[in-house]
XYZ file of C-alpha atoms in Angstrom:
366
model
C 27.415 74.625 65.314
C 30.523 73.061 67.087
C 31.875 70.002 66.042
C 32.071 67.611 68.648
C 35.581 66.685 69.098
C 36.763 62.883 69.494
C 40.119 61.586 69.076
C 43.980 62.123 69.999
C 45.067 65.907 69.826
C 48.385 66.950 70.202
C 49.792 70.686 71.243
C 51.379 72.732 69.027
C 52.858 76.682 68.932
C 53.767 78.813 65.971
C 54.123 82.178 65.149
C 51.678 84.806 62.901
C 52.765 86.347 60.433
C 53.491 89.653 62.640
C 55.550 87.699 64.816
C 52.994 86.546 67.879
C 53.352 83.699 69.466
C 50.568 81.379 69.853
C 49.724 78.014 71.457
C 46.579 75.641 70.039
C 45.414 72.005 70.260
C 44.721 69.735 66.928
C 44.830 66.479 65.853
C 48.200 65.557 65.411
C 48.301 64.797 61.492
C 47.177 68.794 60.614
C 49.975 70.406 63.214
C 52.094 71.256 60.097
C 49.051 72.634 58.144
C 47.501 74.797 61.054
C 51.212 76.563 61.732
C 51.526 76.716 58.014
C 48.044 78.176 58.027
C 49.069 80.730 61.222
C 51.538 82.950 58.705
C 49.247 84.058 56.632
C 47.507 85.904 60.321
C 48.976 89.305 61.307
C 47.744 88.454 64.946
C 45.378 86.954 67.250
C 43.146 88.248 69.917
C 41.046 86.725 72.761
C 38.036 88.758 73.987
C 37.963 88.320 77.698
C 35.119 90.667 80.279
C 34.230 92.982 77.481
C 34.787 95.652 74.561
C 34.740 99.392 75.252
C 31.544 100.647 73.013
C 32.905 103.801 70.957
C 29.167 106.076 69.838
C 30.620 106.515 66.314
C 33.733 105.959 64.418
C 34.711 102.246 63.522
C 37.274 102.197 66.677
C 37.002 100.009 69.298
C 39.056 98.318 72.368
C 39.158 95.201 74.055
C 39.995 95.266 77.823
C 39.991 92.277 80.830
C 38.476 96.035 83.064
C 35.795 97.737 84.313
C 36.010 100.942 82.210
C 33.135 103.451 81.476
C 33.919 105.928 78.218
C 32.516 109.470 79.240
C 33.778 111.058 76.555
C 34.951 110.214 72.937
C 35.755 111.756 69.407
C 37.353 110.241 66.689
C 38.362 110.501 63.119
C 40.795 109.997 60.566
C 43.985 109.053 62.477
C 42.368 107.751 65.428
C 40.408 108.809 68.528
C 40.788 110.755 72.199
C 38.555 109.586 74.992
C 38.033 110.194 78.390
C 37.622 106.900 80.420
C 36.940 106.180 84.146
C 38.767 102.791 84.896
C 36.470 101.539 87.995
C 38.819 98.581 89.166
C 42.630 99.694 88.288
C 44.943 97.215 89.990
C 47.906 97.959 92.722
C 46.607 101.344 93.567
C 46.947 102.855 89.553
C 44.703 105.718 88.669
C 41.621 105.408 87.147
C 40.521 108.610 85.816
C 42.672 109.557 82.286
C 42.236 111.009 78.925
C 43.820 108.277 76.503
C 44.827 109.515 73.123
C 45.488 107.048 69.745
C 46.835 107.420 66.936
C 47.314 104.193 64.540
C 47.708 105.565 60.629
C 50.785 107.822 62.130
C 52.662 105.687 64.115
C 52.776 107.564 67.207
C 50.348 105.334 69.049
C 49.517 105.958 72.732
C 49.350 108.743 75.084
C 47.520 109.085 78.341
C 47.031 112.037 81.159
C 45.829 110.779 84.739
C 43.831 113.366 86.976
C 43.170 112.763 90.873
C 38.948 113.061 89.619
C 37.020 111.824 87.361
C 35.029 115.165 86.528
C 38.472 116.824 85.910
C 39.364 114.477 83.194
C 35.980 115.268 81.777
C 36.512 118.647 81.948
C 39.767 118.633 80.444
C 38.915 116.688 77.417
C 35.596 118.644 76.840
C 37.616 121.760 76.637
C 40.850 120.446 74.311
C 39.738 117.489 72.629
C 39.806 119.490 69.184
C 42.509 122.387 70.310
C 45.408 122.219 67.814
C 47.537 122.696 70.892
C 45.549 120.243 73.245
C 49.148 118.360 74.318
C 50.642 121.788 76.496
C 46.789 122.274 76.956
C 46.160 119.685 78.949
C 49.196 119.283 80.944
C 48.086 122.866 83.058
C 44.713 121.669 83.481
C 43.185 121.138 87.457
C 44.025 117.887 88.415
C 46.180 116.757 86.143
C 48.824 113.957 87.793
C 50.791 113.297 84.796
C 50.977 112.240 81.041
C 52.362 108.917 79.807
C 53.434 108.374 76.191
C 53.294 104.448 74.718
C 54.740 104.556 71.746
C 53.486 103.030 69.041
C 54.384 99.636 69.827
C 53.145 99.390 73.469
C 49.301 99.547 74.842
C 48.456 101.150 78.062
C 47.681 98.873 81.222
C 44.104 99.676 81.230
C 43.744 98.028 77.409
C 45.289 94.311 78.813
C 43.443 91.379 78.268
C 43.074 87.835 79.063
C 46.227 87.027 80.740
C 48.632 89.682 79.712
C 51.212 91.539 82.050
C 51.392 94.958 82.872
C 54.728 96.208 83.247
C 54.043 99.381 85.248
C 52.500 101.590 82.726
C 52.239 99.683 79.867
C 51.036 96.025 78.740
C 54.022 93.599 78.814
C 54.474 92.999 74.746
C 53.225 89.272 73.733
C 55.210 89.163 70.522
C 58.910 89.101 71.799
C 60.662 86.774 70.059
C 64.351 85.371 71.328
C 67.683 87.212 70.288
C 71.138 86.601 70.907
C 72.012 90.319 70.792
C 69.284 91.658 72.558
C 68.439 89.803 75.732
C 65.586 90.291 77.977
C 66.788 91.795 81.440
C 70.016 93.024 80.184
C 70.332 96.953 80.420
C 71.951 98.830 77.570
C 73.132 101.959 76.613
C 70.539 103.970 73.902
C 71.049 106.947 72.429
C 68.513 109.112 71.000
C 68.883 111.152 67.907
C 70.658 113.886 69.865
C 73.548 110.733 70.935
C 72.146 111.295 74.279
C 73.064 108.198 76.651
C 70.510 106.494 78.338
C 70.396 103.048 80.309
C 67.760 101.418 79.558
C 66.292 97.405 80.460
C 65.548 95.308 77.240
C 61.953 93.420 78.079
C 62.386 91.869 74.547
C 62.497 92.222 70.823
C 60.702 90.907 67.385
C 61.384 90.531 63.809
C 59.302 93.316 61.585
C 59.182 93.469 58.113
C 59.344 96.632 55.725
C 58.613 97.134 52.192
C 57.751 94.927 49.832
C 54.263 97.106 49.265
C 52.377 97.869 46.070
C 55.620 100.220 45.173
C 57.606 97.231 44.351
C 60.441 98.534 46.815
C 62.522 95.650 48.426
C 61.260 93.669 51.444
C 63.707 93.896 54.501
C 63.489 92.416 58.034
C 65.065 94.039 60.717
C 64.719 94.056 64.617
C 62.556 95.859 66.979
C 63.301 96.100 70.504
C 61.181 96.822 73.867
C 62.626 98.987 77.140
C 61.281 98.818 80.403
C 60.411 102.158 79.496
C 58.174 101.856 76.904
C 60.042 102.947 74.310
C 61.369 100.798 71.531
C 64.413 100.955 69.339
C 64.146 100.269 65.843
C 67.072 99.140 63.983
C 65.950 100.289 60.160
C 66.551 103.877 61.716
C 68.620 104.278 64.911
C 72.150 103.672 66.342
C 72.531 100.578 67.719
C 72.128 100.403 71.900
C 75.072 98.756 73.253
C 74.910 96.274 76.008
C 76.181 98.133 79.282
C 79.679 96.243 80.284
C 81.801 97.135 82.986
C 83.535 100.070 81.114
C 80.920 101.372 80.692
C 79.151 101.679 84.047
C 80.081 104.862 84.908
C 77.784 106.272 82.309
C 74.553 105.117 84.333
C 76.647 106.067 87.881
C 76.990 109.569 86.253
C 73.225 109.610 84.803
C 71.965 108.683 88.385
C 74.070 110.851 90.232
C 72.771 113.921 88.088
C 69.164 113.503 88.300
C 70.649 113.313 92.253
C 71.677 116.771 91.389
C 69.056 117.831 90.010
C 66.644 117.389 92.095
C 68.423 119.003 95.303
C 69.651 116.261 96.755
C 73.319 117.026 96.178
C 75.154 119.984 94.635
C 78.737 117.903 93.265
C 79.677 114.381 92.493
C 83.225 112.184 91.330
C 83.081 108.973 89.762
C 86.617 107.691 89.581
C 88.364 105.755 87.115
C 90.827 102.429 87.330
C 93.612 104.652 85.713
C 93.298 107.887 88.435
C 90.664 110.059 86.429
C 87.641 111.223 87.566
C 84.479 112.254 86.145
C 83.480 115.735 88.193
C 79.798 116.982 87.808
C 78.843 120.340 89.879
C 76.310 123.121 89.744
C 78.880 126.563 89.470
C 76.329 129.582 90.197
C 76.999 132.851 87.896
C 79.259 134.993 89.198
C 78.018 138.271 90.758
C 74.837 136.685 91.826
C 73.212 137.554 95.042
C 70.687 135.019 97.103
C 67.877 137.586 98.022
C 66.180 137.337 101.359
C 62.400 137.269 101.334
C 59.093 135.998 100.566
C 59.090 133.620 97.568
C 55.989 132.079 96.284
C 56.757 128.037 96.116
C 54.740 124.620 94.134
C 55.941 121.711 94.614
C 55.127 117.861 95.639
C 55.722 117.033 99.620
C 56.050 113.120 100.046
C 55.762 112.112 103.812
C 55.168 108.120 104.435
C 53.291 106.735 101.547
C 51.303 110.243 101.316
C 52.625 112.353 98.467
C 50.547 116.150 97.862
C 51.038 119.089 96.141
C 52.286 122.432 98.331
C 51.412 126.075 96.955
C 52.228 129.061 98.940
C 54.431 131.943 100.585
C 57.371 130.934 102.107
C 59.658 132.957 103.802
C 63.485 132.501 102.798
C 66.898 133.284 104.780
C 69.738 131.964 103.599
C 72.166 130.265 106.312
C 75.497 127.963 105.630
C 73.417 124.411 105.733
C 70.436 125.902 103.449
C 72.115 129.021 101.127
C 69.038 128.368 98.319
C 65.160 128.895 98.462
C 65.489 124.993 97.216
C 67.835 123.910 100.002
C 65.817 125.526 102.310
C 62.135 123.678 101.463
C 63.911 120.639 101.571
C 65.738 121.432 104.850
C 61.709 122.249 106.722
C 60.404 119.593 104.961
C 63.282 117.095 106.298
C 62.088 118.755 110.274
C 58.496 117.835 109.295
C 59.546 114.268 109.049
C 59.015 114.300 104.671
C 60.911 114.748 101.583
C 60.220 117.424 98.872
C 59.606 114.892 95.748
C 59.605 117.763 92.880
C 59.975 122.003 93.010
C 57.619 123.089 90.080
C 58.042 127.026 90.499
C 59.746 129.666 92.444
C 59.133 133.210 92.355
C 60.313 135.962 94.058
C 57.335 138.111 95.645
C 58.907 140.686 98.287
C 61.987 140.800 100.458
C 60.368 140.230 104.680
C 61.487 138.373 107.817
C 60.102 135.692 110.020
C 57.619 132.810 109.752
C 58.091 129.391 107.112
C 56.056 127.567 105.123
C 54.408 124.574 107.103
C 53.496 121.687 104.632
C 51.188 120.384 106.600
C 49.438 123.507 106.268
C 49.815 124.273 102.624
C 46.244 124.260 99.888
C 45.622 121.572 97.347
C 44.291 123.525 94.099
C 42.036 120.564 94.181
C 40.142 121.146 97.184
């Protein structure tokens, strides 16, 4: 029964123990003792519209969506599922197989198909393949597959008021940081020391150790990118916060995925002191650009319309277009559209006349 409340209250906020931040109302002599009280909480969650019901298995979801679960298996290290989200916001898709795991610290990953039967389809014929990751990314329909991390949900598992930040649910237990500043982009590397610029959407204090091994307790940062990974700083190099000299790192990073998808085939990026930083595709020498038939997939973007293209097309090299690749992107320019992505190219038979006409090209999923 709810005690009827009478009286002053006062607002307060503190943090649980895992770092959340969280706003309540009390009677101002037992603020102290209620954010006292608050540590000893890992977290706290509001149910909002509903909770996904899971057949068997102890897992289950909160979510502020309309989502029916088709499919679902679970076990051990957490569950696969295939879900069919029936009001996904700003035109996301609604049809995915979303993968957990929790006890191994990988967390999220989710694959998007154009239908709902596909996704069913896919996860009724990999859900317990060994190899189900490179399984599922050739199966009909897929769109694309989405990794969280372990320390970011996907969209469609937001609740209450939370904020999606494209793919993923905007993280509600940032805490402040001198070092690592929300909005600010930085240079990470990954194991391999490859450079990346990525946008810092926040960071929290975690704490290791300290467990029924008697090790020693330490507390270290943990920080979120735009992309949904984090950066964890009991592990990993350090990112460093991109200043002017070191710009040219994301000019040079932008400028080759420029170059590698078609659009160019060199690029400079000069220096202050004269130098420049040269990137260009060299072709092997002796190799010959073969006239003919090739069979072509790809994505064809025109207005906000983007589809998938599969079929012949019929190559001849000339000065503006000397590569099968220049060349699709050349008739798809004169068709008023871009080519987005090339996914194969295979030579079939040397011939002469006729092109490939995207707007004439098969979906494999009609």
């Amino acid at each position: 029964m709810r005690e009827k409340w009478s009286g002053a209250y006062t607002f307060g906020e503190a943090r649980t123990g895992h770092g959340q931040l969280v706003e309540f109302t009390c009677r101002p002599e037992d603020s102290e003792k209620i954010a006292e009280f608050l540590k000893q909480v890992r977290s706290i969650n509001i149910p909002t519209t509903g909770r996904i019901s899971v057949p068997h298995g102890g897992y289950g979801r909160y979510t502020r969506y309309d989502i029916v679960q088709h499919k679902y298996a679970g076990g051990g290290d957490g569950y696969i599922e295939a879900l069919e989200i029936r009001n996904p916001p700003d035109g996301r898709c609604g049809y995915v197989i979303h993968e957990y795991h929790g006890c191994s610290g990988s967390g999220s990953v989710f694959y998007e198909f154009r239908k709902c039967e596909q996704a069913i389809a896919a996860w009724g014929k990999y859900w317990g393949s060994p190899d189900r990751p490179d399984n599922l990314l050739k199966c009909k329909g897929l769109i694309r597959r989405v990794v969280c991390n372990y320390a970011m949900d996907p969209w469609f598992y937001a609740v209450g008021d939370q904020l999606l930040m494209g793919d993923f649910v905007f993280p509600d237990v940032i805490e402040e940081d001198a070092t690592y500043r929300f909005g600010k982009k930085y240079v990470v590397r990954d194991r391999d020391e490859t450079p990346m610029i990525k946008t810092c959407v926040g960071m929290r204090w975690v704490e290791r150790g300290g467990g029924i091994y008697g090790d020693k307790k330490t507390r270290h940062r943990q920080v979120f990118f735009d992309d949904g990974t984090t950066w964890d700083e009991y592990s990993m190099k350090p990112p460093e916060l991109l200043t002017e000299s070191k710009l040219w790192i994301g000019a040079a990073i932008d400028q080759l995925r420029r170059l590698l998808a078609g659009r160019t085939d060199k690029f400079e990026i000069p220096f202050t002191d004269g130098g420049k930083f040269i990137g260009r595709f060299i072709p092997p020498k002796g190799s010959k650009v073969i006239a003919g038939i090739y069979e072509v997939k790809g994505l064809f973007q025109k207005g906000e319309i983007t589809k998938e293209f599969s079929g012949p097309f019929n190559f001849q090299p000339t000065t503006k277009a000397p590569t099968v690749e220049e060349s699709l992107r050349l008739v798809a320019a004169d068709q008023g559209g871009t080519i987005t992505a090339i996914h194969s190219i295979k030579f079939m038979k040397r011939s002469r006349g006729g092109r490939l006409v995207f707007a004439g090209y098969y979906d494999r999923d009609q």
